[in-house]
Coordinates of C-alpha atoms and ligand atoms in Angstrom, one line a residue:
X1 CA -119.9 19.3 -142.9
X2 CA -121.0 16.5 -140.3
X3 CA -122.0 16.9 -137.0
X4 CA -120.6 12.9 -136.0
X5 CA -122.5 11.5 -133.6
X6 CA -121.2 8.2 -131.9
X7 CA -123.1 5.0 -131.3
X8 CA -126.4 4.8 -128.8
X9 CA -123.9 2.8 -126.9
X10 CA -120.5 5.0 -127.0
X11 CA -122.9 8.1 -127.3
X12 CA -124.8 7.3 -123.3
X13 CA -122.1 4.9 -121.5
X14 CA -119.1 6.4 -122.5
X15 CA -120.0 9.6 -122.8
X16 CA -117.5 12.8 -122.9
X17 CA -120.1 15.8 -124.1
X18 CA -121.5 18.0 -121.7
X19 CA -124.7 18.0 -123.5
X20 CA -125.7 14.4 -122.9
X21 CA -123.6 13.6 -120.1
X22 CA -126.0 16.7 -118.6
X23 CA -129.3 14.6 -120.2
X24 CA -127.8 11.1 -118.5
X25 CA -128.2 13.1 -115.2
X26 CA -131.7 14.7 -115.2
X27 CA -132.9 11.9 -115.9
X28 CA -131.0 10.0 -113.0
X29 CA -132.6 13.1 -111.4
X30 CA -135.6 12.5 -112.1
X31 CA -134.8 8.4 -111.1
X32 CA -133.9 9.7 -107.6
X33 CA -136.6 12.0 -107.5
X34 CA -138.7 9.0 -108.2
X35 CA -137.7 7.1 -105.3
X36 CA -137.3 9.9 -102.6
X37 CA -140.5 11.1 -103.4
X38 CA -142.6 7.5 -102.8
X39 CA -140.2 6.8 -99.3
X40 CA -141.7 9.8 -98.6
X41 CA -145.4 9.1 -99.5
X42 CA -145.7 6.1 -97.6
X43 CA -144.3 8.3 -94.8
X44 CA -147.3 11.0 -95.2
X45 CA -149.9 7.9 -95.9
X46 CA -148.8 6.3 -92.3
X47 CA -149.0 10.2 -90.5
X48 CA -152.7 10.3 -92.4
X49 CA -154.0 9.2 -88.7
X50 CA -152.9 8.5 -85.3
X51 CA -151.8 4.8 -84.5
X52 CA -149.4 2.6 -87.0
X53 CA -150.8 2.3 -90.6
X54 CA -148.6 0.6 -92.9
X55 CA -145.5 0.5 -90.8
X56 CA -144.4 -2.8 -89.1
X57 CA -141.5 -0.7 -86.8
X58 CA -141.0 2.6 -85.8
X59 CA -137.5 1.5 -87.1
X60 CA -139.0 1.7 -90.4
X61 CA -140.1 4.5 -90.9
X62 CA -136.7 6.4 -89.2
X63 CA -135.4 4.5 -92.0
X64 CA -137.4 5.6 -94.7
X65 CA -137.1 9.1 -92.9
X66 CA -133.4 9.4 -93.4
X67 CA -133.4 7.7 -97.0
X68 CA -135.7 10.2 -98.4
X69 CA -133.7 12.8 -96.8
X70 CA -130.0 11.7 -98.0
X71 CA -132.0 10.1 -101.7
X72 CA -133.5 13.7 -102.8
X73 CA -130.0 15.8 -101.6
X74 CA -127.1 13.6 -103.4
X75 CA -129.6 11.9 -105.9
X76 CA -132.1 14.5 -107.2
X77 CA -131.7 18.2 -106.6
X78 CA -127.8 17.4 -107.0
X79 CA -127.7 15.8 -110.3
X80 CA -130.0 18.4 -111.4
X81 CA -129.4 21.3 -111.1
X82 CA -125.2 20.8 -110.6
X83 CA -125.0 18.3 -113.3
X84 CA -128.0 18.3 -114.9
X85 CA -128.2 22.2 -115.3
X86 CA -125.0 23.1 -115.2
X87 CA -123.5 20.5 -117.6
X88 CA -126.5 21.7 -120.1
X89 CA -126.0 25.7 -120.3
X90 CA -122.7 26.9 -118.3
X91 CA -120.7 25.5 -121.0
X92 CA -122.9 26.7 -123.6
X93 CA -123.5 30.1 -122.1
X94 CA -119.9 31.1 -121.3
X95 CA -118.9 30.1 -125.3
X96 CA -117.2 26.7 -124.5
X97 CA -116.4 24.1 -126.9
X98 CA -117.4 21.3 -123.8
X99 CA -115.9 21.0 -119.5
X100 CA -112.6 20.9 -119.1
X101 CA -112.2 18.0 -118.9
X102 CA -115.3 15.0 -120.4
X103 CA -114.0 11.7 -119.1
X104 CA -113.6 13.0 -115.7
X105 CA -117.6 14.5 -116.9
X106 CA -118.3 11.0 -117.7
X107 CA -117.5 9.3 -114.1
X108 CA -118.3 12.0 -111.8
X109 CA -121.1 11.0 -113.9
X110 CA -121.3 7.1 -113.2
X111 CA -120.5 7.4 -109.8
X112 CA -123.8 8.2 -109.0
X113 CA -126.0 5.1 -110.0
X114 CA -122.9 2.7 -107.9
X115 CA -123.6 5.5 -105.3
X116 CA -127.5 4.9 -105.8
X117 CA -126.7 1.4 -105.8
X118 CA -124.7 1.1 -102.8
X119 CA -128.2 3.5 -101.1
X120 CA -130.8 0.5 -102.2
X121 CA -128.9 -2.2 -101.0
X122 CA -128.4 -0.6 -97.7
X123 CA -132.4 -0.3 -96.8
X124 CA -132.6 -4.7 -97.5
X125 CA -129.3 -5.8 -95.0
X126 CA -129.6 -5.4 -91.3
X127 CA -128.7 -2.3 -89.6
X128 CA -129.9 -2.3 -86.1
X129 CA -131.2 -5.0 -83.6
X130 CA -134.5 -3.6 -84.2
X131 CA -134.3 -3.8 -88.3
X132 CA -133.3 -3.8 -91.6
X133 CA -131.7 -0.8 -93.0
X134 CA -130.3 2.4 -91.4
X135 CA -132.5 4.5 -89.4
X136 CA -130.5 7.2 -87.4
X137 CA -131.7 9.8 -90.1
X138 CA -129.7 11.7 -92.7
X139 CA -127.3 13.9 -90.9
X140 CA -126.0 10.3 -89.0
X141 CA -125.1 10.7 -86.0
X142 CA -122.6 8.7 -83.4
X143 CA -123.5 6.9 -81.4
X144 CA -127.1 5.7 -82.8
X145 CA -124.5 5.9 -86.4
X146 CA -121.9 3.5 -84.5
X147 CA -122.6 1.4 -82.2
X148 CA -126.1 1.9 -82.8
X149 CA -126.0 0.1 -86.2
X150 CA -124.0 -2.4 -85.7
X151 CA -124.9 -3.9 -89.1
X152 CA -123.3 -3.7 -92.8
X153 CA -126.7 -1.5 -93.6
X154 CA -125.0 1.5 -92.4
X155 CA -121.7 0.8 -94.3
X156 CA -123.2 0.9 -97.7
X157 CA -124.7 4.8 -96.8
X158 CA -121.3 4.9 -96.1
X159 CA -119.4 4.1 -98.7
X160 CA -122.8 5.1 -101.7
X161 CA -122.0 8.2 -100.2
X162 CA -118.1 8.7 -100.4
X163 CA -119.0 7.3 -103.6
X164 CA -122.0 10.6 -104.9
X165 CA -119.5 13.0 -102.1
X166 CA -116.0 12.4 -104.7
X167 CA -119.0 12.3 -108.1
X168 CA -119.2 15.7 -106.6
X169 CA -116.0 16.7 -106.1
X170 CA -114.5 16.0 -109.2
X171 CA -117.7 17.8 -110.9
X172 CA -116.5 21.0 -109.1
X173 CA -112.9 20.6 -109.8
X174 CA -114.4 20.4 -113.7
X175 CA -116.8 22.9 -113.4
X176 CA -114.3 25.7 -111.6
X177 CA -111.7 24.5 -114.6
X178 CA -114.4 25.6 -117.2
X179 CA -115.4 28.8 -116.2
X180 CA -111.7 30.2 -115.3
X181 CA -110.1 28.8 -118.0
X182 CA -112.6 28.4 -121.8
X183 CA -114.8 31.4 -121.5
X184 CA -114.9 32.7 -125.1
X185 CA -113.1 35.8 -126.4
X186 CA -115.5 39.0 -124.9
X187 CA -117.2 37.1 -121.8
X188 CA -115.6 38.4 -118.5
X189 CA -116.5 37.0 -115.6
X190 CA -118.4 40.6 -115.3
X191 CA -120.4 39.6 -118.0
X192 CA -121.0 36.2 -117.4
X193 CA -124.6 34.8 -117.2
X194 CA -125.8 34.0 -113.5
X195 CA -126.5 30.4 -113.7
X196 CA -122.8 30.4 -114.2
X197 CA -122.4 32.2 -111.5
X198 CA -123.8 30.3 -109.6
X199 CA -122.4 27.2 -110.9
X200 CA -119.3 28.7 -109.9
X201 CA -119.4 29.7 -106.3
X202 CA -121.4 26.1 -106.3
X203 CA -118.4 24.5 -107.1
X204 CA -116.2 26.0 -104.6
X205 CA -118.6 25.6 -102.0
X206 CA -118.6 21.8 -102.8
X207 CA -114.1 21.7 -103.2
X208 CA -114.6 23.0 -99.9
X209 CA -117.5 20.9 -98.8
X210 CA -117.2 18.1 -99.2
X211 CA -114.2 16.7 -98.2
X212 CA -115.0 17.1 -94.8
X213 CA -117.8 15.0 -95.0
X214 CA -115.6 12.3 -97.1
X215 CA -113.2 12.9 -93.8
X216 CA -115.9 12.4 -90.8
X217 CA -117.7 9.7 -93.1
X218 CA -114.3 7.6 -93.3
X219 CA -113.7 8.3 -89.2
X220 CA -117.4 6.9 -88.6
X221 CA -116.0 3.8 -90.7
X222 CA -113.0 3.6 -88.6
X223 CA -114.8 3.6 -85.8
X224 CA -117.6 1.0 -86.8
X225 CA -115.5 -1.6 -88.1
X226 CA -111.4 -0.8 -87.7
X227 CA -111.4 0.3 -83.5
X228 CA -110.7 4.1 -83.9
X229 CA -112.8 6.3 -81.0
X230 CA -112.7 8.9 -82.9
X231 CA -116.4 9.3 -81.2
X232 CA -116.4 7.5 -79.0
X233 CA -116.0 9.0 -75.3
X234 CA -114.9 6.0 -73.6
X235 CA -112.1 6.3 -76.4
X236 CA -111.2 9.4 -75.1
X237 CA -113.9 10.9 -78.3
X238 CA -116.0 13.1 -78.6
X239 CA -119.2 12.7 -80.4
X240 CA -120.6 16.1 -80.7
X241 CA -117.6 16.8 -82.6
X242 CA -119.1 14.4 -85.7
X243 CA -121.7 17.5 -85.8
X244 CA -119.5 19.9 -85.4
X245 CA -118.1 18.2 -88.7
X246 CA -120.7 17.2 -90.3
X247 CA -122.4 20.5 -90.3
X248 CA -119.6 22.1 -91.5
X249 CA -120.2 20.5 -94.9
X250 CA -124.7 20.3 -94.1
X251 CA -124.7 23.9 -94.0
X252 CA -122.7 24.3 -97.4
X253 CA -124.9 22.0 -98.7
X254 CA -127.6 24.2 -98.2
X255 CA -126.8 26.9 -100.8
X256 CA -125.4 23.9 -103.2
X257 CA -128.6 23.1 -103.3
X258 CA -130.2 26.8 -104.1
X259 CA -127.5 28.7 -105.6
X260 CA -128.1 27.1 -108.9
X261 CA -131.5 27.5 -108.4
X262 CA -130.9 31.4 -107.5
X263 CA -129.4 31.5 -111.4
X264 CA -131.5 29.5 -113.2
X265 CA -134.8 31.9 -111.6
X266 CA -132.9 34.9 -112.2
X267 CA -132.8 34.3 -116.4
X268 CA -136.5 33.1 -116.3
X269 CA -137.1 36.7 -114.3
X270 CA -135.8 38.3 -116.4
X271 CA -136.7 36.8 -119.6
X272 CA -140.2 37.3 -119.1
X273 CA -140.2 40.4 -117.9
X274 CA -138.8 41.3 -120.7
X275 CA -135.6 43.2 -119.1
X276 CA -132.5 42.7 -117.8
X277 CA -131.8 42.0 -114.6
X278 CA -131.9 44.6 -111.6
X279 CA -128.1 44.9 -110.3
X280 CA -126.7 42.5 -112.4
X281 CA -123.2 42.2 -109.8
X282 CA -125.0 42.8 -107.0
X283 CA -126.6 39.6 -107.8
X284 CA -123.8 37.9 -108.5
X285 CA -121.2 39.0 -105.9
X286 CA -124.6 38.4 -103.7
X287 CA -124.2 34.7 -104.7
X288 CA -119.8 34.9 -103.2
X289 CA -121.1 36.6 -100.0
X290 CA -124.0 33.7 -99.8
X291 CA -121.1 31.5 -99.9
X292 CA -118.7 32.6 -98.1
X293 CA -120.9 33.4 -94.8
X294 CA -122.6 30.2 -95.1
X295 CA -119.6 28.5 -94.2
X296 CA -119.3 30.5 -90.8
X297 CA -123.0 29.8 -89.8
X298 CA -122.8 26.0 -89.3
X299 CA -123.2 25.7 -85.2
X300 CA -126.6 27.3 -85.2
X301 CA -128.0 23.3 -86.1
X302 CA -126.4 22.6 -82.5
X303 CA -127.6 25.5 -80.4
X304 CA -129.1 22.0 -78.5
X305 CA -125.9 20.6 -77.7
X306 CA -125.4 22.3 -74.3
X307 CA -123.2 25.1 -76.6
X308 CA -121.4 28.5 -74.5
X309 CA -123.5 31.1 -74.7
X310 CA -121.3 33.3 -76.5
X311 CA -120.8 31.0 -79.5
X312 CA -124.5 30.3 -79.9
X313 CA -124.6 34.5 -79.7
X314 CA -121.8 34.4 -82.3
X315 CA -124.2 31.4 -84.4
X316 CA -127.3 33.1 -84.3
X317 CA -126.1 36.7 -85.6
X318 CA -123.7 35.5 -88.2
X319 CA -126.8 33.2 -89.4
X320 CA -129.0 36.1 -89.1
X321 CA -126.4 38.4 -91.6
X322 CA -126.8 35.5 -94.5
X323 CA -130.7 37.2 -94.3
X324 CA -129.2 40.3 -96.2
X325 CA -127.9 39.1 -99.6
X326 CA -130.3 36.7 -99.8
X327 CA -132.8 39.6 -98.9
X328 CA -131.1 41.1 -101.9
X329 CA -131.6 37.9 -104.4
X330 CA -135.6 38.9 -103.4
X331 CA -135.5 42.6 -103.5
X332 CA -133.4 42.3 -107.1
X333 CA -135.8 39.6 -108.6
X334 CA -138.8 42.6 -108.2
X335 CA -136.9 45.2 -109.3
X336 CA -136.1 43.1 -111.9
X337 CA -140.3 42.5 -112.5
X338 CA -141.3 46.2 -111.2
X339 CA -141.7 48.2 -115.0
X340 CA -141.7 44.8 -116.5
X341 CA -144.2 43.7 -119.5
X342 CA -144.8 40.7 -117.5
X343 CA -145.4 37.4 -120.1
X344 CA -147.0 34.5 -117.8
X345 CA -145.5 31.2 -119.7
X346 CA -144.8 28.1 -117.1
X347 CA -141.8 29.2 -116.3
X348 CA -142.5 32.2 -115.2
X349 CA -145.2 30.7 -113.0
X350 CA -143.1 27.9 -111.6
X351 CA -139.9 31.7 -111.3
X352 CA -143.0 33.1 -108.9
X353 CA -143.8 30.2 -106.7
X354 CA -140.2 30.2 -106.1
X355 CA -139.5 34.0 -105.4
X356 CA -142.9 32.8 -102.3
X357 CA -142.2 30.0 -100.8
X358 CA -138.2 31.1 -100.8
X359 CA -139.4 34.1 -98.8
X360 CA -141.5 31.8 -96.3
X361 CA -139.0 29.3 -95.8
X362 CA -136.0 32.5 -95.7
X363 CA -138.6 33.9 -92.5
X364 CA -138.4 30.5 -90.7
X365 CA -135.3 30.3 -91.0
X366 CA -134.6 33.8 -89.0
X367 CA -137.1 33.2 -87.0
X368 CA -135.2 29.9 -85.6
X369 CA -131.4 31.1 -86.1
X370 CA -132.3 32.4 -82.7
X371 CA -130.9 30.4 -80.7
X372 CA -133.7 31.6 -78.1
X373 CA -136.9 30.1 -79.8
X374 CA -134.5 27.2 -81.7
X375 CA -133.9 25.8 -78.0
X376 CA -138.1 24.7 -77.7
X377 CA -138.8 24.7 -81.3
X378 CA -135.6 22.3 -82.0
X379 CA -136.4 18.5 -84.0
X380 CA -139.7 19.9 -84.4
X381 CA -141.9 19.7 -86.9
X382 CA -141.3 23.0 -88.0
X383 CA -137.6 22.3 -88.9
X384 CA -139.0 20.2 -91.4
X385 CA -141.3 22.6 -92.6
X386 CA -139.0 25.4 -92.8
X387 CA -136.6 23.4 -95.1
X388 CA -139.1 21.9 -97.6
X389 CA -139.7 25.4 -97.8
X390 CA -136.7 26.1 -99.0
X391 CA -135.7 22.8 -100.6
X392 CA -138.7 21.3 -101.8
X393 CA -141.1 23.9 -102.9
X394 CA -137.3 26.4 -103.7
X395 CA -134.9 24.3 -104.8
X396 CA -137.2 21.6 -106.8
X397 CA -139.8 24.5 -108.2
X398 CA -136.5 26.3 -109.6
X399 CA -135.8 23.3 -111.2
X400 CA -139.2 22.5 -112.8
X401 CA -138.5 26.3 -113.9
X402 CA -135.6 25.7 -115.4
X403 CA -137.0 22.2 -116.1
X404 CA -140.0 24.3 -118.5
X405 CA -138.1 27.0 -119.6
X406 CA -135.7 24.7 -121.4
X407 CA -137.3 21.9 -122.2
X408 CA -137.3 22.8 -125.9
X409 CA -134.2 23.4 -126.2
X410 CA -132.5 20.5 -124.9
X411 CA -135.2 18.3 -126.9
X412 CA -136.1 19.6 -129.6
X413 CA -139.8 19.5 -128.7
X414 CA -142.3 22.1 -127.4
X415 CA -144.6 20.4 -123.9
X416 CA -148.8 20.8 -124.2
X417 CA -148.7 24.4 -121.9
X418 CA -152.0 23.2 -120.5
X419 CA -150.7 19.8 -119.3
X420 CA -147.0 21.6 -117.3
X421 CA -149.8 24.1 -116.0
X422 CA -151.5 21.6 -114.7
X423 CA -149.0 19.8 -113.4
X424 CA -148.0 23.6 -112.3
X425 CA -150.6 24.1 -109.9
X426 CA -151.6 20.1 -108.8
X427 CA -147.8 20.6 -106.6
X428 CA -147.6 24.4 -106.2
X429 CA -151.0 23.6 -104.0
X430 CA -150.5 20.1 -103.4
X431 CA -146.6 21.4 -101.7
X432 CA -148.0 24.0 -100.0
X433 CA -150.6 22.2 -98.0
X434 CA -148.3 19.8 -97.1
X435 CA -145.8 21.3 -95.0
X436 CA -147.9 24.8 -94.2
X437 CA -149.9 22.7 -91.4
X438 CA -146.6 21.6 -90.1
X439 CA -146.0 24.9 -89.5
X440 CA -148.6 24.4 -86.5
X441 CA -147.6 21.3 -85.8
X442 CA -143.9 22.6 -85.0
X443 CA -145.3 24.9 -82.8
X444 CA -148.0 22.5 -81.1
X445 CA -144.5 20.4 -79.9
X446 CA -144.7 17.3 -82.6
X447 CA -141.6 16.0 -83.3
X448 CA -140.3 15.2 -86.7
X449 CA -139.3 11.4 -87.3
X450 CA -142.3 9.8 -85.1
X451 CA -144.3 7.1 -86.4
X452 CA -147.4 8.0 -84.1
X453 CA -148.9 11.2 -82.4
X454 CA -151.4 11.7 -80.1
X455 CA -154.8 12.6 -81.2
X456 CA -154.0 16.5 -80.8
X457 CA -151.3 16.5 -83.4
X458 CA -154.6 14.7 -86.6
X459 CA -156.6 18.0 -87.4
X460 CA -152.8 19.0 -89.2
X461 CA -151.5 15.7 -89.9
X462 CA -154.6 15.1 -92.1
X463 CA -154.6 17.8 -94.0
X464 CA -150.5 17.0 -94.4
X465 CA -151.0 13.9 -95.8
X466 CA -154.1 14.6 -98.6
X467 CA -151.5 17.6 -99.7
X468 CA -149.2 14.6 -100.4
X469 CA -152.1 12.7 -102.7
X470 CA -152.3 16.5 -104.7
X471 CA -148.9 17.0 -104.7
X472 CA -149.1 13.0 -106.0
X473 CA -151.4 14.2 -109.0
X474 CA -148.7 16.7 -109.8
X475 CA -145.6 14.4 -110.2
X476 CA -147.8 11.8 -112.4
X477 CA -148.9 14.7 -114.3
X478 CA -145.0 15.9 -115.0
X479 CA -144.5 12.4 -116.3
X480 CA -147.2 12.8 -118.9
X481 CA -146.6 16.1 -119.9
X482 CA -143.1 15.0 -120.9
X483 CA -144.5 11.2 -122.3
X484 CA -146.7 13.8 -125.0
X485 CA -144.1 16.3 -126.4
X486 CA -142.0 13.0 -127.1
X487 CA -144.8 11.2 -128.6
X488 CA -146.9 14.3 -130.4
X489 CA -143.2 16.5 -131.2
X490 CA -143.7 20.0 -131.7
X491 CA -140.3 21.6 -132.8
X492 CA -139.5 23.8 -131.2
X493 CA -138.4 27.0 -133.0
X494 CA -134.5 28.1 -132.5
X495 CA -135.5 30.6 -129.7
X496 CA -139.3 29.9 -129.0
X497 CA -139.2 32.5 -126.1
X498 CA -138.0 35.6 -128.3
X499 CA -135.0 37.1 -128.3
X500 CA -135.8 38.1 -124.7
X501 CA -134.2 35.2 -124.0
X502 CA -130.5 36.5 -124.3
X503 CA -127.9 34.4 -123.3
X504 CA -125.8 32.5 -125.6
X505 CA -127.8 29.1 -125.5
X506 CA -130.7 30.7 -127.7
X507 CA -127.9 31.3 -130.8
X508 CA -127.8 27.2 -131.2
X509 CA -131.0 25.3 -132.7
X510 CA -133.2 23.5 -130.6
X511 CA -131.4 21.0 -129.7
X512 CA -128.3 22.3 -130.2
X513 CA -126.0 20.6 -132.7
X514 CA -123.4 17.6 -130.7
X515 CA -120.6 19.9 -131.5
X516 CA -121.8 23.2 -130.3
X517 CA -119.3 25.8 -132.1
X518 CA -117.7 24.2 -134.2
X519 CA -117.7 20.9 -136.3
X520 CA -114.9 18.6 -135.7
X521 CA -113.7 17.0 -138.8
X522 CA -114.3 13.4 -139.1
X523 CA -111.1 11.2 -138.2
X524 CA -110.5 8.0 -139.4
Ligands
LIG601 CU1 -127.5 25.8 -91.4

């Protein structure tokens, strides 16, 4: 019986194996995160003190901010939680031999490097009269993204995001088909592990929201290059319509990034509390509810566009309702730990930090869902702080939780837990130092996306920027423990967390065989 593996180039460039494609996604995500992280680190260094330090122009700073947002969302978080962990573990957890469409899976991955290259090129070609690159924010509102950026830079951004969008749409089709059709006998939908539930709901969100983004990007493209006026009032168009279309995608996008993270956290909390997850069905359907309600709250990003007050009241109420299923999840994680025999392993530390910080981000989310309050804090650092608590600290912590939980399963090696713990503590302290003071800056009225600020904002900006240096140490430690683990090659047992880790992937060796559930005969 041979576990036939293709040779290097065939294996990694033409890969149709879900585990190899998952690995490619994870490596790609680390690369995207390092580039996006570099951009934000430079912004924090610039904001260390009032005045202009490192950036030649405000345009360049705004360009860094815009690219940081797009890179972190499309080239770090989404590739990691959906492409990486989804590909690796959904087929294993539901007992499928592979994904339903393995060659489309390969296409999904390879569209991403193409997209990334387009975005990187955009930074070095003319954007607006004030400099190279696109500096209109990741939200890409017209007229700044149309007549405001006449150069080719934003066209590269559009092409890149269309490629990334199609990659995700193909991925979503693949996951939905796999989960609906390829579960092992006995793996009913109500027995399915929560990561598979998270990826299933996320796939529906991707499938329903990304075509809207793609359509609005194409409308921007034709407004710029083909004489249409979808968003141009002088031609009968409406720039606010772009905001509606964008946020119809943009709000579900938040849950696209965080629902798989919820799934990862559920497995880890359950394993290291040595208890089954509390309220399994409630957990699964809370994700469905978040997904459904997440589609009808988008205009809470637009309270200041001059919206009708009744409409504001609706979007405010609908937004606050999301706190209910989210609360179900938080309390179910706490109830899982309650009375459990808790082991504070590295992944459990990441998972508990995730819960702590997701709650902070969730609570400030309820603040700004209030249309009255939002009018005064809109576009301030309060918003920046809020969404970094749910994403940079929430989704990213879940990624580290999943990575430290499954690293042995994926690579076959164990990491040094002291190095991994140092990574955790530097990262945890660093990101909280960066983002907690930004609440204060926001309440003081400091606007986001500005390269300079008056002396009144200096203190908390300094604290925030020092936090970026602490975080950088954490990132370096992360790379070091990965290298150390591959260098030293400590063998991981098949079920190295013990029998509490009880989803299907733990029944296989570490790493799993190339073809997990049947050894395919070699065909001549
Ligand atoms: Cu939103």
